[in-house]
PDB file of C-alpha atoms in Angstrom:
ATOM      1  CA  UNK A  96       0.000   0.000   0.000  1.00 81.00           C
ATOM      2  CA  UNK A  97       1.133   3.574  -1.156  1.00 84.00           C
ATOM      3  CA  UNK A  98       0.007   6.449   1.136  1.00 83.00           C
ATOM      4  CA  UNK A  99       0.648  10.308   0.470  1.00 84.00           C
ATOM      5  CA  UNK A 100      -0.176  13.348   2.270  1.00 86.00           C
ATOM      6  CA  UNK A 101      -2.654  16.212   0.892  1.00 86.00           C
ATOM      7  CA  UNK A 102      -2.998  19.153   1.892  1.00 87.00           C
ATOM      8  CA  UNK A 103      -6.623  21.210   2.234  1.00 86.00           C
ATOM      9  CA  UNK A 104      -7.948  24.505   3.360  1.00 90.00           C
ATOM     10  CA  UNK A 105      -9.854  24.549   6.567  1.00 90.00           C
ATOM     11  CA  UNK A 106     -13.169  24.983   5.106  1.00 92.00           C
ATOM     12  CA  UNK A 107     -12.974  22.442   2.391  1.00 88.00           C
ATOM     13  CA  UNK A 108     -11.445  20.082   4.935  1.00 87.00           C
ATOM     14  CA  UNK A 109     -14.602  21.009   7.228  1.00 90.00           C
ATOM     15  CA  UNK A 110     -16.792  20.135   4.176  1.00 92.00           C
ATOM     16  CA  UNK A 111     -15.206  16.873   3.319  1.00 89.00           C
ATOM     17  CA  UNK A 112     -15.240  15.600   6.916  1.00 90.00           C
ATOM     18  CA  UNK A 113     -19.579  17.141   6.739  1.00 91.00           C
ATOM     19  CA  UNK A 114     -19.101  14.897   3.432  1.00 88.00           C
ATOM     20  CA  UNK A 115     -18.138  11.667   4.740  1.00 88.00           C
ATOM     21  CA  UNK A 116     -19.914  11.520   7.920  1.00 90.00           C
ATOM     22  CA  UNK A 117     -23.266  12.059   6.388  1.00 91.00           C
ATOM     23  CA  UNK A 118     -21.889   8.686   4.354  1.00 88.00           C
ATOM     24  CA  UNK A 119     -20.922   6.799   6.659  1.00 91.00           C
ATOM     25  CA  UNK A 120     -17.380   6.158   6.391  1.00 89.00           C
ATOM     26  CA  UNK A 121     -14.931   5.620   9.579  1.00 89.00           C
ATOM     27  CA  UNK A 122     -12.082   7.599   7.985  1.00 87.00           C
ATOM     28  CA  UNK A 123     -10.717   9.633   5.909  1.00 88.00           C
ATOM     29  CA  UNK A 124      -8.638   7.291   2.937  1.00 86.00           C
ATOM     30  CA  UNK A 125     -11.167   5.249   2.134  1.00 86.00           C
ATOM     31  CA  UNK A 126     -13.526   7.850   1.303  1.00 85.00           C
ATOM     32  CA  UNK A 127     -10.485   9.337  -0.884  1.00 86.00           C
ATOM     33  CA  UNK A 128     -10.565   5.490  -2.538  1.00 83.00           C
ATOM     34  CA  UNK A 129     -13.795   5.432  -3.292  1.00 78.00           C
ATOM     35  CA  UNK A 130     -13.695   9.081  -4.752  1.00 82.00           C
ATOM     36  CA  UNK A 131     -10.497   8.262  -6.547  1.00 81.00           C
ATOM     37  CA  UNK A 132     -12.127   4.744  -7.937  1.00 77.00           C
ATOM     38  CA  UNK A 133     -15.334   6.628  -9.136  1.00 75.00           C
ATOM     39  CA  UNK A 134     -13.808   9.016 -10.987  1.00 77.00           C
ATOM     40  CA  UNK A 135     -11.912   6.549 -12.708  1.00 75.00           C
ATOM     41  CA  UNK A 136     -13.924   4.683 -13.768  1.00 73.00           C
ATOM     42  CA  UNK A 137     -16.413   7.259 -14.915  1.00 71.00           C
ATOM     43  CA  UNK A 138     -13.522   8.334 -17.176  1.00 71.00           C
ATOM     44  CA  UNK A 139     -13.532   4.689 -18.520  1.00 68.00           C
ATOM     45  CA  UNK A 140     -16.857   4.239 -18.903  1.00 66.00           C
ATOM     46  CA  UNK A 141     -16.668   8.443 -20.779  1.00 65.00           C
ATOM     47  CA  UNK A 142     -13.834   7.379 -23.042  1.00 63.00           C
ATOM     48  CA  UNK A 143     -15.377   3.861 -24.387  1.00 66.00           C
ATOM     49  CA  UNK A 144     -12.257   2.341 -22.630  1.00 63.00           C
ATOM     50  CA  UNK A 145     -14.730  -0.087 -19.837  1.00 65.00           C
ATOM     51  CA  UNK A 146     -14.792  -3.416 -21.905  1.00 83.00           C
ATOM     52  CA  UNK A 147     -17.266  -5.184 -19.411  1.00 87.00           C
ATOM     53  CA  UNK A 148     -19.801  -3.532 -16.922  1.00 87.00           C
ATOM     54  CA  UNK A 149     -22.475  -4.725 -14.222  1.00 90.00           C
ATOM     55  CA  UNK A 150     -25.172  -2.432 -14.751  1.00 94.00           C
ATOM     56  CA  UNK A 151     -28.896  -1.905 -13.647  1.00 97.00           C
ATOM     57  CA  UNK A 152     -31.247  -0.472 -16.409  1.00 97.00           C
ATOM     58  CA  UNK A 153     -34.627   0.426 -15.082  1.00 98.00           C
ATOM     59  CA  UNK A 154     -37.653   2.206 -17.264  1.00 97.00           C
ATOM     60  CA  UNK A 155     -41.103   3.244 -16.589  1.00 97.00           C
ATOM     61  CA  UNK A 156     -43.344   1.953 -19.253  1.00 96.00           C
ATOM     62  CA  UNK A 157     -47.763   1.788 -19.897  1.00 93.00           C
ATOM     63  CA  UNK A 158     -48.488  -1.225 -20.328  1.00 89.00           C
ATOM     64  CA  UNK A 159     -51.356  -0.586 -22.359  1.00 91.00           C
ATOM     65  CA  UNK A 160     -48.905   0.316 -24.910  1.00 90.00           C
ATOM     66  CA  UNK A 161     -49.766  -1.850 -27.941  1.00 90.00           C
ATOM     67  CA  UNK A 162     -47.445  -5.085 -28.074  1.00 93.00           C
ATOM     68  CA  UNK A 163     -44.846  -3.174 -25.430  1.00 94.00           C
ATOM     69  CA  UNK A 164     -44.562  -5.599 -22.585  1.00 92.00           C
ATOM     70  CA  UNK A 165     -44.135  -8.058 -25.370  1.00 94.00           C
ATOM     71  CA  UNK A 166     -41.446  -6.086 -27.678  1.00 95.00           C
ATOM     72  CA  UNK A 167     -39.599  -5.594 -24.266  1.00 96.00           C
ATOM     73  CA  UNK A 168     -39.772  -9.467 -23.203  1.00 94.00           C
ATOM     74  CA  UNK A 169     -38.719  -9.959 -26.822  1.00 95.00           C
ATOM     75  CA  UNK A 170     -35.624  -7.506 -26.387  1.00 96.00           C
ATOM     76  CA  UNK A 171     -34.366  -9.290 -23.119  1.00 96.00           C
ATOM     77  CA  UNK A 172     -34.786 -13.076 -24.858  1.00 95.00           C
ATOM     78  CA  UNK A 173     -32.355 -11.569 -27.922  1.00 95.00           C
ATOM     79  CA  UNK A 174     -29.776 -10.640 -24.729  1.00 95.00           C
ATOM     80  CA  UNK A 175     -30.552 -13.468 -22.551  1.00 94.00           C
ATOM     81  CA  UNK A 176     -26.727 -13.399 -22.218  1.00 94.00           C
ATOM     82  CA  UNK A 177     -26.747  -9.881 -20.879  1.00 95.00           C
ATOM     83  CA  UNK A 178     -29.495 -10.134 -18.804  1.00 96.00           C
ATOM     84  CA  UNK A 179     -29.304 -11.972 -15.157  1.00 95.00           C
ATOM     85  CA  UNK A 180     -32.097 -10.852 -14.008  1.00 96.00           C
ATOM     86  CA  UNK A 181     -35.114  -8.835 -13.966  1.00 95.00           C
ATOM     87  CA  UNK A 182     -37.814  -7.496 -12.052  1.00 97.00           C
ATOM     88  CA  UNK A 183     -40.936  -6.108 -12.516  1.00 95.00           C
ATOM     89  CA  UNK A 184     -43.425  -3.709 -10.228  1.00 96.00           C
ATOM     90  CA  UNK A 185     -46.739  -2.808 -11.084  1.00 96.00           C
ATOM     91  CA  UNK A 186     -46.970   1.161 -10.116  1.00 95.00           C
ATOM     92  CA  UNK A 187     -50.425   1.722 -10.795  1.00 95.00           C
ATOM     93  CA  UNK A 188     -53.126   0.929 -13.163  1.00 94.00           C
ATOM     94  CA  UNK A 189     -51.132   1.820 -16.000  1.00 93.00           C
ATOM     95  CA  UNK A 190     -47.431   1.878 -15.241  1.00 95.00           C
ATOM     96  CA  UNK A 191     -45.114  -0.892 -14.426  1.00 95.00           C
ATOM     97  CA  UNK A 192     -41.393  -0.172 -13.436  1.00 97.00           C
ATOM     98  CA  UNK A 193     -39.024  -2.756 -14.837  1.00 97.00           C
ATOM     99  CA  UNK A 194     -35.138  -3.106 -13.810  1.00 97.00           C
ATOM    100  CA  UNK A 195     -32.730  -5.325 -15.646  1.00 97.00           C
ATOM    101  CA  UNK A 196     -29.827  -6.574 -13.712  1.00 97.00           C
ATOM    102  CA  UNK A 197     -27.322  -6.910 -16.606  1.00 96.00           C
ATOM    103  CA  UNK A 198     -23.882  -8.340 -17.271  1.00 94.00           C
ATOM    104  CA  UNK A 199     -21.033  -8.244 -20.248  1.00 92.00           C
ATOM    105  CA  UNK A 200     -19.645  -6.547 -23.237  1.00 88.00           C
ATOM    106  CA  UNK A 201     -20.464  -2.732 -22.332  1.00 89.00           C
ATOM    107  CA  UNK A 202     -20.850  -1.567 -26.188  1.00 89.00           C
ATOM    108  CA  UNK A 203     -23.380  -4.697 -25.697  1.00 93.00           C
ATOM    109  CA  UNK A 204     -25.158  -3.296 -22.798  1.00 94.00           C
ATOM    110  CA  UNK A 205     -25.468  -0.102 -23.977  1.00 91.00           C
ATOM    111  CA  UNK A 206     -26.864  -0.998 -27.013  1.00 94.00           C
ATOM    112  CA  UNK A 207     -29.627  -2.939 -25.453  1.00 97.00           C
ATOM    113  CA  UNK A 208     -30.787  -0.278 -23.367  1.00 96.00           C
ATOM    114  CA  UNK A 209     -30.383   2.122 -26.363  1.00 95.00           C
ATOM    115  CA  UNK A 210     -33.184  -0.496 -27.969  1.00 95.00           C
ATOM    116  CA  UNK A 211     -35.337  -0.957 -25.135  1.00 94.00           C
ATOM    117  CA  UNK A 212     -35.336   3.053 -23.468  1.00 94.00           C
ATOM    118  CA  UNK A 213     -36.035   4.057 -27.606  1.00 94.00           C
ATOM    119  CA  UNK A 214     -39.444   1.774 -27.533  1.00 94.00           C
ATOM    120  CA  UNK A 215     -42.395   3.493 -27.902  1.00 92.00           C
ATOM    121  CA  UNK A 216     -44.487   4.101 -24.624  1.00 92.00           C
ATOM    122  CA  UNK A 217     -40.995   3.365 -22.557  1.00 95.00           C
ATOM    123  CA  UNK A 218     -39.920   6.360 -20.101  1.00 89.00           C
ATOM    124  CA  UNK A 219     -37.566   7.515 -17.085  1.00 92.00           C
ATOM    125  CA  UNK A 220     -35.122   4.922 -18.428  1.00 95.00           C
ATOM    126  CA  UNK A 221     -32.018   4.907 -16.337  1.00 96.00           C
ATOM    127  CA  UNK A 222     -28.842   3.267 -17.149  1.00 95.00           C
ATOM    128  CA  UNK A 223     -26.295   2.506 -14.202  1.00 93.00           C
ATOM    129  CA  UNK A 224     -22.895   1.211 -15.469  1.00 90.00           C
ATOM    130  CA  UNK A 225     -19.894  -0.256 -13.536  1.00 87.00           C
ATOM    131  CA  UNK A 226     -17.440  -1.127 -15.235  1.00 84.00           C
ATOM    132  CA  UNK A 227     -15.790  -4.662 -13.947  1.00 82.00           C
ATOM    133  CA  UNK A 228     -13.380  -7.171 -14.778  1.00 74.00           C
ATOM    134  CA  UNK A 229     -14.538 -10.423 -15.854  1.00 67.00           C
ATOM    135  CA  UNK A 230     -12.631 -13.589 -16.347  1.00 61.00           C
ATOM    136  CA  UNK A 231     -14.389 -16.259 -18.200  1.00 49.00           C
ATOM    137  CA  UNK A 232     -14.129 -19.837 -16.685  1.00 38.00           C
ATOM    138  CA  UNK A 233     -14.318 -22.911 -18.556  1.00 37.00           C
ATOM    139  CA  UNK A 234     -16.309 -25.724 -16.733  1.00 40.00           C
ATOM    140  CA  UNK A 235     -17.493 -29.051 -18.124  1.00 41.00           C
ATOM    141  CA  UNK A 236     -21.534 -29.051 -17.284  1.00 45.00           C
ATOM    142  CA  UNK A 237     -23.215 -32.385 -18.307  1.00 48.00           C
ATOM    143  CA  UNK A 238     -20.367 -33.579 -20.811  1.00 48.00           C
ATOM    144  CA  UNK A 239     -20.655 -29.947 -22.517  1.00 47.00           C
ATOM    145  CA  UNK A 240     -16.935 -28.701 -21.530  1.00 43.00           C
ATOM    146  CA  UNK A 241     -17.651 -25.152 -23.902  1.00 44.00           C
ATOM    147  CA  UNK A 242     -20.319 -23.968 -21.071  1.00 45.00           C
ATOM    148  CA  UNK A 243     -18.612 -20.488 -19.513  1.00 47.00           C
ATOM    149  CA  UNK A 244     -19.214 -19.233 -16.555  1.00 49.00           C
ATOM    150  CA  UNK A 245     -18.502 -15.959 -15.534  1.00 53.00           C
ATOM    151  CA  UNK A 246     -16.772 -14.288 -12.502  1.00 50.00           C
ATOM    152  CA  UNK A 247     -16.892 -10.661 -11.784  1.00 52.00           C
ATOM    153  CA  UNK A 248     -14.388  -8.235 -10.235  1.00 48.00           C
ATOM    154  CA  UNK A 249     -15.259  -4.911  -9.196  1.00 46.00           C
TER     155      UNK A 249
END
């Protein structure tokens, strides 16, 4: 481990501390890591350079929208290997709230939500990206020994 020293002014040191107590953190560094890791990889994710994310997409949607829960199940059966998960909320009569849990290729990721946020009667989609490392294991499942499975570091 690598420390250093900053330096602040009173008041923005004041701020910082107002910062990370309303967050919860015991000290001081690791709310600098977690500041220091976020900004990275936002400039990842910016510059195209995240190859793999974990993400969350979530969308509001009517679904009394001709054919839309449909051309949305549809969507998430094309990326069944992006998608890990879903789940589904009915809001009211007309709304239902929908978030994806998804996993893999970002330019992948993106691109589905691009499809499924861009579908008529879909709104307040939200896409959360974090960009990950992920290793690919090989495993033999049931005499198949091309089945991957994938493990994810953050």
């Amino acid at each position: 481990m690598e420390r250093f020293t900053i330096s602040l002014s009173d008041e923005l040191a004041a701020q910082f501390d107002q910062w990370i107590a309303a967050r919860g953190y015991s000290n001081r560094s690791e709310a600098v890591r977690d500041l220091l890791r976020k900004e990275i990889e936002t400039k990842r994710l910016v510059q195209d350079q995240a190859i793999y994310s974990i993400a969350t997409l979530s969308y509001v949607y009517n679904h009394h929208e001709r054919n839309l829960a449909e051309r949305l199940t549809n969507h998430q059966h094309e990326a069944h290997d992006l998608v890990v998960s879903s789940m589904h909320v009915h809001l009211d009569h007309d709304d239902c709230l929908e978030t994806l849990f998804l996993r893999g290729l970002t330019a992948q990721i993106r691109s589905l939500a691009d499809k499924m946020s861009a579908e008529t009667g879909v709104r307040h989609s939200s896409l959360n990206l974090i960009p990950v490392k992920i290793a690919a294991l090989q495993h033999s499942h049931h005499g198949h020994s091309s089945h991957a499975h994938f493990h994810t570091h953050s």
